[in-house]
mmCIF file of C-alpha atoms in Angstrom:
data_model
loop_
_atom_site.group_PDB
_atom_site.id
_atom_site.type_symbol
_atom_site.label_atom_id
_atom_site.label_comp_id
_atom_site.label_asym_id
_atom_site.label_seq_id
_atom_site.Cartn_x
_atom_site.Cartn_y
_atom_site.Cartn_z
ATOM 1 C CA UNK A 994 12.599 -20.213 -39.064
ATOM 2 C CA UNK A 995 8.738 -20.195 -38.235
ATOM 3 C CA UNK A 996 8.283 -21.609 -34.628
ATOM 4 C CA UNK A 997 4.971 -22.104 -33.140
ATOM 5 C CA UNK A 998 4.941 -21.717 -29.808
ATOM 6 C CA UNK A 999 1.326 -24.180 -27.958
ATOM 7 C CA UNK A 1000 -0.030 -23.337 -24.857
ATOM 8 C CA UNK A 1001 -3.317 -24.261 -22.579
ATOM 9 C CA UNK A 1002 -4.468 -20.767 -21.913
ATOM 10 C CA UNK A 1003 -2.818 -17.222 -22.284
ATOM 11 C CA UNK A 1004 -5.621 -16.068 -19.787
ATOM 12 C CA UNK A 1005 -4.072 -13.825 -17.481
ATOM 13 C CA UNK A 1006 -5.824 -15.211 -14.282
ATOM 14 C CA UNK A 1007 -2.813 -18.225 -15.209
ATOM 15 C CA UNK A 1008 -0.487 -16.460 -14.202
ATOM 16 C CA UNK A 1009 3.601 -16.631 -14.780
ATOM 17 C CA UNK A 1010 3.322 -19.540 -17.953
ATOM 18 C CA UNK A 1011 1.229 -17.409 -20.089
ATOM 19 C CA UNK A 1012 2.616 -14.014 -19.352
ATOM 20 C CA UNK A 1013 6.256 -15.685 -19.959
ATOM 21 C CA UNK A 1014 4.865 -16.970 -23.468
ATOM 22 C CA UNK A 1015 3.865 -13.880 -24.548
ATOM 23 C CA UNK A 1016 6.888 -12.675 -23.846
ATOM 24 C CA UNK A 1017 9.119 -15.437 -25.193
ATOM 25 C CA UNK A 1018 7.100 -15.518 -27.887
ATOM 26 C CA UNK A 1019 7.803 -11.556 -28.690
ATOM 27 C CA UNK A 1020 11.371 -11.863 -28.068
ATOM 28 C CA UNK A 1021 11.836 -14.406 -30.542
ATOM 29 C CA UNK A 1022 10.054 -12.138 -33.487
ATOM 30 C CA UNK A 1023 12.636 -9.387 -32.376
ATOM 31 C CA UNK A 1024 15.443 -12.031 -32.684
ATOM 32 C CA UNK A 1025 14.506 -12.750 -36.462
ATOM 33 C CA UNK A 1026 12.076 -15.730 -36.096
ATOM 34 C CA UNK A 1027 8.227 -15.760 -38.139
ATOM 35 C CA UNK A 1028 6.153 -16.967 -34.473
ATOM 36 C CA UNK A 1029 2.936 -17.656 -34.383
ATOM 37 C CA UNK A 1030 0.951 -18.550 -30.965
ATOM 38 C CA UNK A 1031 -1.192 -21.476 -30.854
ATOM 39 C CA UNK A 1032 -3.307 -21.535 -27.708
ATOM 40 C CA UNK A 1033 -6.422 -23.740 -26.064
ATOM 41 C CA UNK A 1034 -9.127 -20.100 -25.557
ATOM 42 C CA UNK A 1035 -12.368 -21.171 -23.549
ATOM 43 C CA UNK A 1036 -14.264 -17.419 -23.510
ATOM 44 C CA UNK A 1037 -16.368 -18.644 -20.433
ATOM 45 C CA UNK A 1038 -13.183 -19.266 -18.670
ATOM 46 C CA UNK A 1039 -10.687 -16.852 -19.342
ATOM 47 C CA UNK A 1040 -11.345 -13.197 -18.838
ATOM 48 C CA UNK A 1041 -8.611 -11.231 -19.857
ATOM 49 C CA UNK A 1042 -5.748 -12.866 -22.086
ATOM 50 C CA UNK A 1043 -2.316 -11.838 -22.303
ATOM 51 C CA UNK A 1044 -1.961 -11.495 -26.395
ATOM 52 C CA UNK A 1045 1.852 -10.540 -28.148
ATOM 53 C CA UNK A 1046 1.743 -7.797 -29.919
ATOM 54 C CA UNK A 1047 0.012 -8.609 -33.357
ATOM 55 C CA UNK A 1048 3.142 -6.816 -35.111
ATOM 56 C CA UNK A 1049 5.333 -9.125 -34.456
ATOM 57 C CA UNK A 1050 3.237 -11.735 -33.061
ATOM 58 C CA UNK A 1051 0.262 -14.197 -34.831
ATOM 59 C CA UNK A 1052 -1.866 -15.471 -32.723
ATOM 60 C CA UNK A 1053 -4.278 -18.166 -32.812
ATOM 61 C CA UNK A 1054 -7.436 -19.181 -30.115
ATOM 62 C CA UNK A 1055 -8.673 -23.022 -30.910
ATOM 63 C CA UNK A 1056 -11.497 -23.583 -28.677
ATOM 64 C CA UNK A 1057 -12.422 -26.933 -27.457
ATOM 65 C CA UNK A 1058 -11.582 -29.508 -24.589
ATOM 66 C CA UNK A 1059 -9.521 -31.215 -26.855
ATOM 67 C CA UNK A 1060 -8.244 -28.196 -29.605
ATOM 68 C CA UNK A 1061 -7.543 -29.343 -32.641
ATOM 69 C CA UNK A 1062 -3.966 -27.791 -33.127
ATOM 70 C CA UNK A 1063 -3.371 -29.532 -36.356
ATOM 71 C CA UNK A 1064 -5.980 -27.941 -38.387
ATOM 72 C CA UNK A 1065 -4.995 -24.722 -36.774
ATOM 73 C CA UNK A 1066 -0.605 -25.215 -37.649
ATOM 74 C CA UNK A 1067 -0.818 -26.944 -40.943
ATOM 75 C CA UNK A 1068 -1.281 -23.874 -43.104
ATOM 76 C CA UNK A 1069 1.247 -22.622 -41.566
ATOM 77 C CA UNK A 1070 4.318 -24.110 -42.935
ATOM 78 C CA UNK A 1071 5.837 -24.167 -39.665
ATOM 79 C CA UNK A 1072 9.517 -25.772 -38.951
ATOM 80 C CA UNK A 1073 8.846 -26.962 -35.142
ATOM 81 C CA UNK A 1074 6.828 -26.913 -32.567
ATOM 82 C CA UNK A 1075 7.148 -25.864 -28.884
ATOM 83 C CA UNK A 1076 4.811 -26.872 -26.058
ATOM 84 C CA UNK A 1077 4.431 -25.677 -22.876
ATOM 85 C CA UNK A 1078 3.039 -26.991 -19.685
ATOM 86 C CA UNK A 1079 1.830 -30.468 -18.807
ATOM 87 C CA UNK A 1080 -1.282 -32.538 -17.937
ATOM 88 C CA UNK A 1081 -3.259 -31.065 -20.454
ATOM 89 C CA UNK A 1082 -5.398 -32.005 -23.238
ATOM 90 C CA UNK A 1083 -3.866 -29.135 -24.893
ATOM 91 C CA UNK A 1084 -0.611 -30.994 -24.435
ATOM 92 C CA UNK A 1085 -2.122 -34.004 -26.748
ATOM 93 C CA UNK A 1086 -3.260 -31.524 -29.058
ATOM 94 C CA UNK A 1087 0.409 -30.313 -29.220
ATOM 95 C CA UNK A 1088 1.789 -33.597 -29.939
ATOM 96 C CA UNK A 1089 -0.427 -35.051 -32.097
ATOM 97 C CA UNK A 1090 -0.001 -32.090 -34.504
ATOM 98 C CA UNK A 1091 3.623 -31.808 -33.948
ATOM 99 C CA UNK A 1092 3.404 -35.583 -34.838
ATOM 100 C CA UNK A 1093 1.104 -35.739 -38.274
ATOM 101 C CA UNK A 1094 2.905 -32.568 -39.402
ATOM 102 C CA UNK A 1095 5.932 -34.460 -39.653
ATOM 103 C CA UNK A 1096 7.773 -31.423 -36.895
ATOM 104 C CA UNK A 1097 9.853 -31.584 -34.422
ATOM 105 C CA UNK A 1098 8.645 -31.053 -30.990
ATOM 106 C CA UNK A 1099 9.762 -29.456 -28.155
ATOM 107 C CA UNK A 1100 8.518 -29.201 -24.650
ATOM 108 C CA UNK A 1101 8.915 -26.904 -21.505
ATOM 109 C CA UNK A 1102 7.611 -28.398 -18.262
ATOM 110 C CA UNK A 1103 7.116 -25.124 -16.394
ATOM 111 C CA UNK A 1104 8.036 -27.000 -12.786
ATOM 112 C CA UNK A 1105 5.292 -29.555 -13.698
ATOM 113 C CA UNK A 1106 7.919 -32.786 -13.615
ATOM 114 C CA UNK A 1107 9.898 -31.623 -10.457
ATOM 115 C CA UNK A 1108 8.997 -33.657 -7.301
ATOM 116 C CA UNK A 1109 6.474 -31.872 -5.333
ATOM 117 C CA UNK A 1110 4.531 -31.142 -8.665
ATOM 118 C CA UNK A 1111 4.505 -34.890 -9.498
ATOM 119 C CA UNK A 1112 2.886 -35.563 -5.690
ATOM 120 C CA UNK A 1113 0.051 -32.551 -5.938
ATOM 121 C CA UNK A 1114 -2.645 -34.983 -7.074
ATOM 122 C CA UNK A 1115 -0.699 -37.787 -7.631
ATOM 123 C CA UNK A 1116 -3.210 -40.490 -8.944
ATOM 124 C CA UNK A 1117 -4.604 -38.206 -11.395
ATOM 125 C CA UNK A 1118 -0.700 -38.067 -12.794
ATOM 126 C CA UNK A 1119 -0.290 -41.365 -12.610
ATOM 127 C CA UNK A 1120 -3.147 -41.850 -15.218
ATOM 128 C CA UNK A 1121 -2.262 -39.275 -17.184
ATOM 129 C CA UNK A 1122 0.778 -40.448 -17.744
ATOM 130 C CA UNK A 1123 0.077 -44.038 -18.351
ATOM 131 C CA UNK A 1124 -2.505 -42.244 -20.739
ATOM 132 C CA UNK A 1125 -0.306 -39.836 -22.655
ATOM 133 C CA UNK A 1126 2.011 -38.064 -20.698
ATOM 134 C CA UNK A 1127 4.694 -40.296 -20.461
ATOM 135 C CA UNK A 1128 4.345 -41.126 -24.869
ATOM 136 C CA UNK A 1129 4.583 -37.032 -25.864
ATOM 137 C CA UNK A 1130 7.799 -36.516 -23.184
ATOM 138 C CA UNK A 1131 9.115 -39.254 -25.116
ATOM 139 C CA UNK A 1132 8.253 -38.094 -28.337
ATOM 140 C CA UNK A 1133 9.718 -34.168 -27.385
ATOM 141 C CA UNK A 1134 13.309 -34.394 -29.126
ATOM 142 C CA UNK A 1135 14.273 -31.513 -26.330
ATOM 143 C CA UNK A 1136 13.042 -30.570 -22.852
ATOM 144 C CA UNK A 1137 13.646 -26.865 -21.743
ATOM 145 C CA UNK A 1138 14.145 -26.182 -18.476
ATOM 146 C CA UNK A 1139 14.601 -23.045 -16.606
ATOM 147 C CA UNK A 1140 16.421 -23.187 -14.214
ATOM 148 C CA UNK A 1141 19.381 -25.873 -13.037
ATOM 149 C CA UNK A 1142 17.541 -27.642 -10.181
ATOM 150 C CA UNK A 1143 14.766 -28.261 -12.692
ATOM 151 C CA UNK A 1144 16.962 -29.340 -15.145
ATOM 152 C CA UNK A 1145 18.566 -31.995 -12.343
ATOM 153 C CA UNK A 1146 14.829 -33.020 -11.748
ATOM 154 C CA UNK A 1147 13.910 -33.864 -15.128
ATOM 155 C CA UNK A 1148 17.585 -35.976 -15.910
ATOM 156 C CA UNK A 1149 16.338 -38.148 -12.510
ATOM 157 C CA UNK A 1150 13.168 -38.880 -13.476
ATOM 158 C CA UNK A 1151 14.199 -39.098 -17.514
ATOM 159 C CA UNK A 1152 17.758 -40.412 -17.701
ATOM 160 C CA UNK A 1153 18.891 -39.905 -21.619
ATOM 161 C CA UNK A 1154 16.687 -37.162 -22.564
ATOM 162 C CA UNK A 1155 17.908 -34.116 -24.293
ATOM 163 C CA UNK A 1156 17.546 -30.854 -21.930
ATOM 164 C CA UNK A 1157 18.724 -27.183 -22.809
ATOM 165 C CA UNK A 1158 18.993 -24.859 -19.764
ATOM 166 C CA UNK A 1159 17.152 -21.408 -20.800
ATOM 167 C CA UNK A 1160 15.709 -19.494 -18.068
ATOM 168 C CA UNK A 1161 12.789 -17.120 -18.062
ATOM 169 C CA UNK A 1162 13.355 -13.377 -18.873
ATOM 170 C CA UNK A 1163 11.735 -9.864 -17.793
ATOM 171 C CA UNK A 1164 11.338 -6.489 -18.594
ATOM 172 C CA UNK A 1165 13.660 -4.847 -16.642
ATOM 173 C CA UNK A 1166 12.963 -1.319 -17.291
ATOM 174 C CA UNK A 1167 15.775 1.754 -15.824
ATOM 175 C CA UNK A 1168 16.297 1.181 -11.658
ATOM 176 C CA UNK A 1169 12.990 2.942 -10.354
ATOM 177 C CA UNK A 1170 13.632 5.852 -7.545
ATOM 178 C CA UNK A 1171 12.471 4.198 -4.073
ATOM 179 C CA UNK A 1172 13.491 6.712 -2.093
ATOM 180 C CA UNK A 1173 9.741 7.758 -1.003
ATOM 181 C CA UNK A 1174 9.719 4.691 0.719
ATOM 182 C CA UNK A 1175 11.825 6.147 3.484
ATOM 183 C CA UNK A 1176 9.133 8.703 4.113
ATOM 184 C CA UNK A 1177 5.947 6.310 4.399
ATOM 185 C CA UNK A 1178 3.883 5.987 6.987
ATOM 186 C CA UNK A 1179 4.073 2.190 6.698
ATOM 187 C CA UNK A 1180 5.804 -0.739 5.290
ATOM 188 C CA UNK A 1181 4.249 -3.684 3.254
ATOM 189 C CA UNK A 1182 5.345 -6.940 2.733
ATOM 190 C CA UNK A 1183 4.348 -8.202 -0.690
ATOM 191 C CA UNK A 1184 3.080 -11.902 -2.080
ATOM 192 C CA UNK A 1185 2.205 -12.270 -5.586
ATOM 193 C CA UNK A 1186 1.233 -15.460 -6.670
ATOM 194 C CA UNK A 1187 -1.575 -17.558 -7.422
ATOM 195 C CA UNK A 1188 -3.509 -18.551 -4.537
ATOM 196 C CA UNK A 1189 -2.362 -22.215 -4.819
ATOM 197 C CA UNK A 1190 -1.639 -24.693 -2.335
ATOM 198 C CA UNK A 1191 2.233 -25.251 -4.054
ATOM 199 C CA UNK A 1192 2.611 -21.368 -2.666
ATOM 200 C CA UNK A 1193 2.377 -22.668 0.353
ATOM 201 C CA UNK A 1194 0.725 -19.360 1.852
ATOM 202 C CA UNK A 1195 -0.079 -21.164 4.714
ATOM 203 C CA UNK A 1196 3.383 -21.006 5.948
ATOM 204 C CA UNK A 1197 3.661 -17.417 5.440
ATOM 205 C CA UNK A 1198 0.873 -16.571 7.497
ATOM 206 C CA UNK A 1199 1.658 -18.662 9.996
ATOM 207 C CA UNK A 1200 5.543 -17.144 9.673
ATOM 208 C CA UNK A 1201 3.130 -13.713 9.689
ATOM 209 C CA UNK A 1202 1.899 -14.198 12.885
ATOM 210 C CA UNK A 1203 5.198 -14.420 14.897
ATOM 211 C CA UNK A 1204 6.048 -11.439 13.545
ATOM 212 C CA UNK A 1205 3.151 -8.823 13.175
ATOM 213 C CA UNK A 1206 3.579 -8.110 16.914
ATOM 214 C CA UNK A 1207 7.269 -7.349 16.816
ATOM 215 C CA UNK A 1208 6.987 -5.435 13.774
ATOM 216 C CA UNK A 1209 3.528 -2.977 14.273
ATOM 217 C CA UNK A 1210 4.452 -0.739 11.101
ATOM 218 C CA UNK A 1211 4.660 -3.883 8.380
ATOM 219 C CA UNK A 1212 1.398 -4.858 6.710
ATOM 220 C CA UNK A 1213 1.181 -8.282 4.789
ATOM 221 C CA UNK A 1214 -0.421 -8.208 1.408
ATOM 222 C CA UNK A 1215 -1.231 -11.352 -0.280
ATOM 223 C CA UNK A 1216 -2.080 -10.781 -4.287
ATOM 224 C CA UNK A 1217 -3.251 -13.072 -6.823
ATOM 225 C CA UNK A 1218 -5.962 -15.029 -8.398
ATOM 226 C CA UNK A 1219 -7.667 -17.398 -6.332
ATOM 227 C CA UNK A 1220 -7.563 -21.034 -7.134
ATOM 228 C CA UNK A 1221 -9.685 -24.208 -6.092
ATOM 229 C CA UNK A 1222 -10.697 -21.632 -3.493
ATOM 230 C CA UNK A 1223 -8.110 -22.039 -1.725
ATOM 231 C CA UNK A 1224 -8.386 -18.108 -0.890
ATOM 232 C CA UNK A 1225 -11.507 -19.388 1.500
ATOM 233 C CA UNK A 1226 -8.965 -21.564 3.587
ATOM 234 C CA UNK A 1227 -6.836 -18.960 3.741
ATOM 235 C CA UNK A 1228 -9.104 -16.125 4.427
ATOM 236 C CA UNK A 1229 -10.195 -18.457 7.533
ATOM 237 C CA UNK A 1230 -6.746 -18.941 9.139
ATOM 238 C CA UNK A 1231 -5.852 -15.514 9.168
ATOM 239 C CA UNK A 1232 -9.146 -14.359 11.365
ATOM 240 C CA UNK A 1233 -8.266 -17.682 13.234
ATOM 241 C CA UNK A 1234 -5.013 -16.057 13.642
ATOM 242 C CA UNK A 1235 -6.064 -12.536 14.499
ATOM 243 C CA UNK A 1236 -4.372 -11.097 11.940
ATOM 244 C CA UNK A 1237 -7.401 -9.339 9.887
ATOM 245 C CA UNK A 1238 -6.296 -5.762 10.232
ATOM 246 C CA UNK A 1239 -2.192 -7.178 9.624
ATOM 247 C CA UNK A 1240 -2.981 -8.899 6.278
ATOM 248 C CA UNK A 1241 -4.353 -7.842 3.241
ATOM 249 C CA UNK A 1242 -6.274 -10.435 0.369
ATOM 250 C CA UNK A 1243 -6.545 -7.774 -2.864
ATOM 251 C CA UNK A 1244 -7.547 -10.657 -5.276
ATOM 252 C CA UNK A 1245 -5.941 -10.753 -8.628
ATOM 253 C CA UNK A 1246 -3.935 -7.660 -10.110
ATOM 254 C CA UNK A 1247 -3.995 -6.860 -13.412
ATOM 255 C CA UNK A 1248 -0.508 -6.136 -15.554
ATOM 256 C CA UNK A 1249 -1.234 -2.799 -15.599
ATOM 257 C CA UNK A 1250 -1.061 -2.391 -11.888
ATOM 258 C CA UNK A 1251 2.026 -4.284 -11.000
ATOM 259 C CA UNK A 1252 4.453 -1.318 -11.565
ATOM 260 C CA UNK A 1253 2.222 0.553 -9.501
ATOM 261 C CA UNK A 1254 2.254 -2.703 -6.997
ATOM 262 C CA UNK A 1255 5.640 -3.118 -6.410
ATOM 263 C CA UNK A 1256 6.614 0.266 -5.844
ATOM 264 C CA UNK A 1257 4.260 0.557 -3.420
ATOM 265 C CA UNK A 1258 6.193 -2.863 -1.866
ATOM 266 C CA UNK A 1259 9.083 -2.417 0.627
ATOM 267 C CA UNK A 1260 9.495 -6.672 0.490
ATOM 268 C CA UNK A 1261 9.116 -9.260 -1.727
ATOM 269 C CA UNK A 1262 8.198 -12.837 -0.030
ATOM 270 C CA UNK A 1263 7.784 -16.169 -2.524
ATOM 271 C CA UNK A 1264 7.398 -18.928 -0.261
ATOM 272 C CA UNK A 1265 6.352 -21.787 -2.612
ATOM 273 C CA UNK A 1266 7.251 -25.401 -1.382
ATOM 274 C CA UNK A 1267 8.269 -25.735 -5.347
ATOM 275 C CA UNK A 1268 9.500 -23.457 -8.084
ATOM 276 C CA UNK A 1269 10.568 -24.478 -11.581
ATOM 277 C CA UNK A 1270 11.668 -20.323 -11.626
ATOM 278 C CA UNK A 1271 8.817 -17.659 -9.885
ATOM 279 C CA UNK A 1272 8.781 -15.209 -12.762
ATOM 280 C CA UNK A 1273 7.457 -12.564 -9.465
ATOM 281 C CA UNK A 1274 11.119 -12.644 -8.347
ATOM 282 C CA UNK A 1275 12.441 -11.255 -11.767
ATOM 283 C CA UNK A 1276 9.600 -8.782 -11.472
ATOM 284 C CA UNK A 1277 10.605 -7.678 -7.712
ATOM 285 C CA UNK A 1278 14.177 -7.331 -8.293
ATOM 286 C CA UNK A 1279 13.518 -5.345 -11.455
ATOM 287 C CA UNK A 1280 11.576 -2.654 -9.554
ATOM 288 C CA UNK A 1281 14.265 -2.703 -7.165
ATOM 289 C CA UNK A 1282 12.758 -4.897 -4.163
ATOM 290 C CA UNK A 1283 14.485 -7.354 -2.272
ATOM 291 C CA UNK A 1284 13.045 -10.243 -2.169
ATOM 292 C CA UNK A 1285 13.242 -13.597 0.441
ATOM 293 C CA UNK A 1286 12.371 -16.777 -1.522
ATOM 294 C CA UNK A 1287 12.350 -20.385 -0.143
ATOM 295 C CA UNK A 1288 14.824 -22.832 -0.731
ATOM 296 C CA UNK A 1289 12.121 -24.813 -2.909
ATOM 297 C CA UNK A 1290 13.033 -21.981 -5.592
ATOM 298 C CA UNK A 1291 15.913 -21.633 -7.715
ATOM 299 C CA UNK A 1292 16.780 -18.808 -6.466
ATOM 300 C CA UNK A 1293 20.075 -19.389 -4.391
ATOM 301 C CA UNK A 1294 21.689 -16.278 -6.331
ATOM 302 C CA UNK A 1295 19.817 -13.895 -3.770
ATOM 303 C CA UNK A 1296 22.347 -14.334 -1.414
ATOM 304 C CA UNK A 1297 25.317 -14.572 -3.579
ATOM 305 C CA UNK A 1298 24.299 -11.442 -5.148
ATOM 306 C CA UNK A 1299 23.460 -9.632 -1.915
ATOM 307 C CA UNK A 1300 19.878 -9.090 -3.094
ATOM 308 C CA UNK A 1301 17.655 -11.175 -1.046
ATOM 309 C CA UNK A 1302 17.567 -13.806 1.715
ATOM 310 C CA UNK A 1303 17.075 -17.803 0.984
ATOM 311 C CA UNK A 1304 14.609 -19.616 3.771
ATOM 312 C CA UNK A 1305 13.459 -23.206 4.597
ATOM 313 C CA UNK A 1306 9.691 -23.677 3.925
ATOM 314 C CA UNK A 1307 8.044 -23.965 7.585
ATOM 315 C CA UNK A 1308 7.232 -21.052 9.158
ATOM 316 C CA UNK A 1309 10.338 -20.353 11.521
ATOM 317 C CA UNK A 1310 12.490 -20.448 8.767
ATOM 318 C CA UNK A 1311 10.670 -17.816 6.911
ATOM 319 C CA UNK A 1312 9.854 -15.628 9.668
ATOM 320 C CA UNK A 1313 13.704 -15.704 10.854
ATOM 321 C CA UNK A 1314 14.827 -14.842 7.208
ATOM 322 C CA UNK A 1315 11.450 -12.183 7.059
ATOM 323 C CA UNK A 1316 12.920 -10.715 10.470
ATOM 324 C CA UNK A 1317 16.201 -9.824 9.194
ATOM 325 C CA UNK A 1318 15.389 -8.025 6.071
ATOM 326 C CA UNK A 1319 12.433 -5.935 7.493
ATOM 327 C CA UNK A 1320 14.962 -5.143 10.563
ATOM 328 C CA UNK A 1321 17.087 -2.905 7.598
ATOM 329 C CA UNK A 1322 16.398 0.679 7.172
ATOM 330 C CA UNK A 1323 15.141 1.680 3.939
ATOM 331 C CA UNK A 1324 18.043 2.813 2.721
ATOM 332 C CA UNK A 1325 19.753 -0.739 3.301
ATOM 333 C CA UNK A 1326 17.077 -2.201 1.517
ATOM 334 C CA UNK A 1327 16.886 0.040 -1.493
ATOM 335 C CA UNK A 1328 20.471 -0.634 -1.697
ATOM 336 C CA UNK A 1329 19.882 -4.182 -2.087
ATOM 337 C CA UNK A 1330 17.119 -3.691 -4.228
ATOM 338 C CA UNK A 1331 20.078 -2.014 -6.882
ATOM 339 C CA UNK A 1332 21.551 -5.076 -6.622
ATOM 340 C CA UNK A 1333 18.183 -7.066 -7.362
ATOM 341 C CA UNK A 1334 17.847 -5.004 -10.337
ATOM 342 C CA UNK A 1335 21.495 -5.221 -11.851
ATOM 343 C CA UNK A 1336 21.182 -9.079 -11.903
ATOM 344 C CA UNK A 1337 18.326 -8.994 -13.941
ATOM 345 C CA UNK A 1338 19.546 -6.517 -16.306
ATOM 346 C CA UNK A 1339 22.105 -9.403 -16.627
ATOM 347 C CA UNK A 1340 21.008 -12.308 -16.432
ATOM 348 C CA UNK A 1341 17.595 -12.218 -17.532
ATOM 349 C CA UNK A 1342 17.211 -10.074 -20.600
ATOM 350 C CA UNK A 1343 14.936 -11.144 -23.119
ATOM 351 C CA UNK A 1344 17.156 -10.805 -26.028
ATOM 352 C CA UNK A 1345 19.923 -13.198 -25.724
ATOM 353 C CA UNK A 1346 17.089 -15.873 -23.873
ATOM 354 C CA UNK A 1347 15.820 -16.027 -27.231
ATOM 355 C CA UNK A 1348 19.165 -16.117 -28.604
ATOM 356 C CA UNK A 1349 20.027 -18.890 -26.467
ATOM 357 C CA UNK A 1350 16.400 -20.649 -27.719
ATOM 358 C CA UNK A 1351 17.084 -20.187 -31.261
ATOM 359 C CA UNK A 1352 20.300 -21.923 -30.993
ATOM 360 C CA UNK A 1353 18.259 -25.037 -29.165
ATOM 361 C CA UNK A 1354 15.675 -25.258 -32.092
ATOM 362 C CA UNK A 1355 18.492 -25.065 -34.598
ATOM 363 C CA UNK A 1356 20.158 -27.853 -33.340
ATOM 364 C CA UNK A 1357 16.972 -29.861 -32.717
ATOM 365 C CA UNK A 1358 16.406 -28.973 -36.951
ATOM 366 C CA UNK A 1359 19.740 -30.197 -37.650
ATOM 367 C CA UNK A 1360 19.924 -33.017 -35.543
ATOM 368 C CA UNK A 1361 22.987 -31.580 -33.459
ATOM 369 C CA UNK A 1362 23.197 -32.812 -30.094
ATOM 370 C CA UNK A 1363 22.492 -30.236 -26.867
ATOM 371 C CA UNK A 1364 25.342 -29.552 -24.607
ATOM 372 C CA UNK A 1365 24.826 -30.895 -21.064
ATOM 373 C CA UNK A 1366 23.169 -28.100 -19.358
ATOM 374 C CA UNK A 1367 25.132 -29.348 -16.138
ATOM 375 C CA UNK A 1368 28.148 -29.119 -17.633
ATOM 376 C CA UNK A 1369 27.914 -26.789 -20.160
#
């Protein structure tokens, strides 16, 4: 089977989509599958772009505001087509080639249909979808979703269309020692996101202020790219707040330096208003961190699994569920961290998420229908 996988941007100042494609796309060469990468590339933009590896990997950068995908798949001989992202003119370049190629598409929203994505800029939506949006969802034979809440969001707002359930996967390499941590001279609380609005940073810095006093040894550090400069907002309610020598702003981190990151992380905090997944809590629990994450993630198996905390979105919430796990000893939070990283190990392993995504595109090929992922 020869899937192309289409994309927007692989740039790594995107964040979580294009590092998961690279991934996905990797995993599915390993799994047996010819996979070439198909992505929008704008050099003045991008920086740094998060490639496969060219062994097992093609990739292909169409420049352009509107790429022209076609000319770029149809020597391909290509079998289907899978999209990711939406609100894009990369998106119409998806389905427009998917659609003169005579291939099935398929297409992962990435969060972008749930219901505080639909309201962030919701007249610009509202045209696009009138314009296109609404005429490629239709034309996807399958929606992937990753995670269950997502998938409930998507049957609301698109009763009748086909989803498959297939979550995001992550290295998980062997269960790091953390036992320096007990012997540091400080403690850091860790954000790693993009500097976005939906991330609702805000929140934790307000949450941050209740608690800096109580808790004299914790430093907040806030990493990722900025976006809409929305770092400048930010950067002006924390002096507002006091809380310049409590918080640090490090700007975007390369993928080389998160290992280094997160060990260097006694806490994990994701406190997004919305999450289709938050590929950063796969990363934290992999190098053994706990993690708290809001209840507008999926990520209600924190405290089932003893791993992590679940919080509302406003700023008590957060800082009652941040004053609990920071109130552990190390040793209590390592231990939890061990759990972090046995879920991932598995639930989230790369191999059988492309196993499971193989299956999808088979049936889409045959015309098979996909089991309900609420029921299945």
């Amino acid at each position: 089977m020869h899937v192309v996988q289409t994309i927007a941007s692989i740039a790594e100042r995107d964040g979580g989509p294009a590092r998961t494609i690279r991934d996905l796309c990797e995993a599915l060469a390993r799994a047996g599958a010819r996979v070439t990468l198909v992505a929008r590339h704008d050099p003045a933009r991008d920086g740094a772009l998060l490639r496969p590896d060219p062994a097992l990997v093609t990739t292909l950068l169409v420049p352009g505001r509107l790429p022209d995908f076609t000319a770029a798949i149809r020597p391909l001989g290509a079998d289907i087509v899978h999209d990711n992202g939406l609100w894009s003119l990369a998106n119409i370049a998806a389905g427009t080639a998917a659609r003169r190629l005579g291939l099935p598409l398929l297409l992962t929203p990435h969060g972008m249909l749930e219901p505080w994505a639909l309201a962030w800029h919701r007249r610009r939506k509202q045209l696009a979808w009138a314009l296109y949006q609404r005429r490629l969802l239709a034309q996807a034979e399958l929606l992937v979703a990753t995670a269950a809440p997502e998938a409930a969001a998507i049957a609301a707002l698109l009763p009748g269309k086909p989803v498959a359930l297939v979550p995001n996967g992550v290295a998980c390499p062997p269960l790091p020692d953390r036992s320096d941590r007990a012997a540091a001279p400080g403690r850091t609380l860790l954000s790693l996101s993009r500097l976005h609005p939906k991330k609702n940073l805000p929140g934790l810095v307000a949450a941050w202020a209740r608690l800096a006093p109580q808790f004299p040894d914790w430093t907040l550090q806030i990493s990722g790219p900025d976006e809409g400069n929305h770092r400048t907002a930010l950067g002006d309610q924390i002096a507002r707040l006091g809380l310049g020598d409590r918080v640090r702003l490090t700007g975007p981190v390369a993928e080389a330096d998160k290992p280094a990151l997160f060990a260097a992380a006694d806490l994990f905090v994701l406190p997004s208003f919305s999450e289709n997944f938050g590929i950063t809590v796969t990363e934290a629990l992999a190098a053994g961190v706990p993690v708290v994450a809001t209840t507008g993630t999926p990520w209600a198996s924190l405290a089932t699994e003893a791993c992590g905390w679940r919080a509302g979105t406003d700023p008590d919430s957060l800082a009652t569920a941040l004053a609990t796990a920071m109130r552990l000893s190390p040793a209590e939070r390592a231990a939890m961290g061990s759990r972090g990283h046995a879920l991932v190990q598995r639930d989230f392993g790369w191999a059988p998420i492309a196993a499971r995504l193989l299956d999808s595109y088979g049936r889409v090929m045959q015309g098979a229908p996909e089991p309900d992922p609420m029921h299945a």
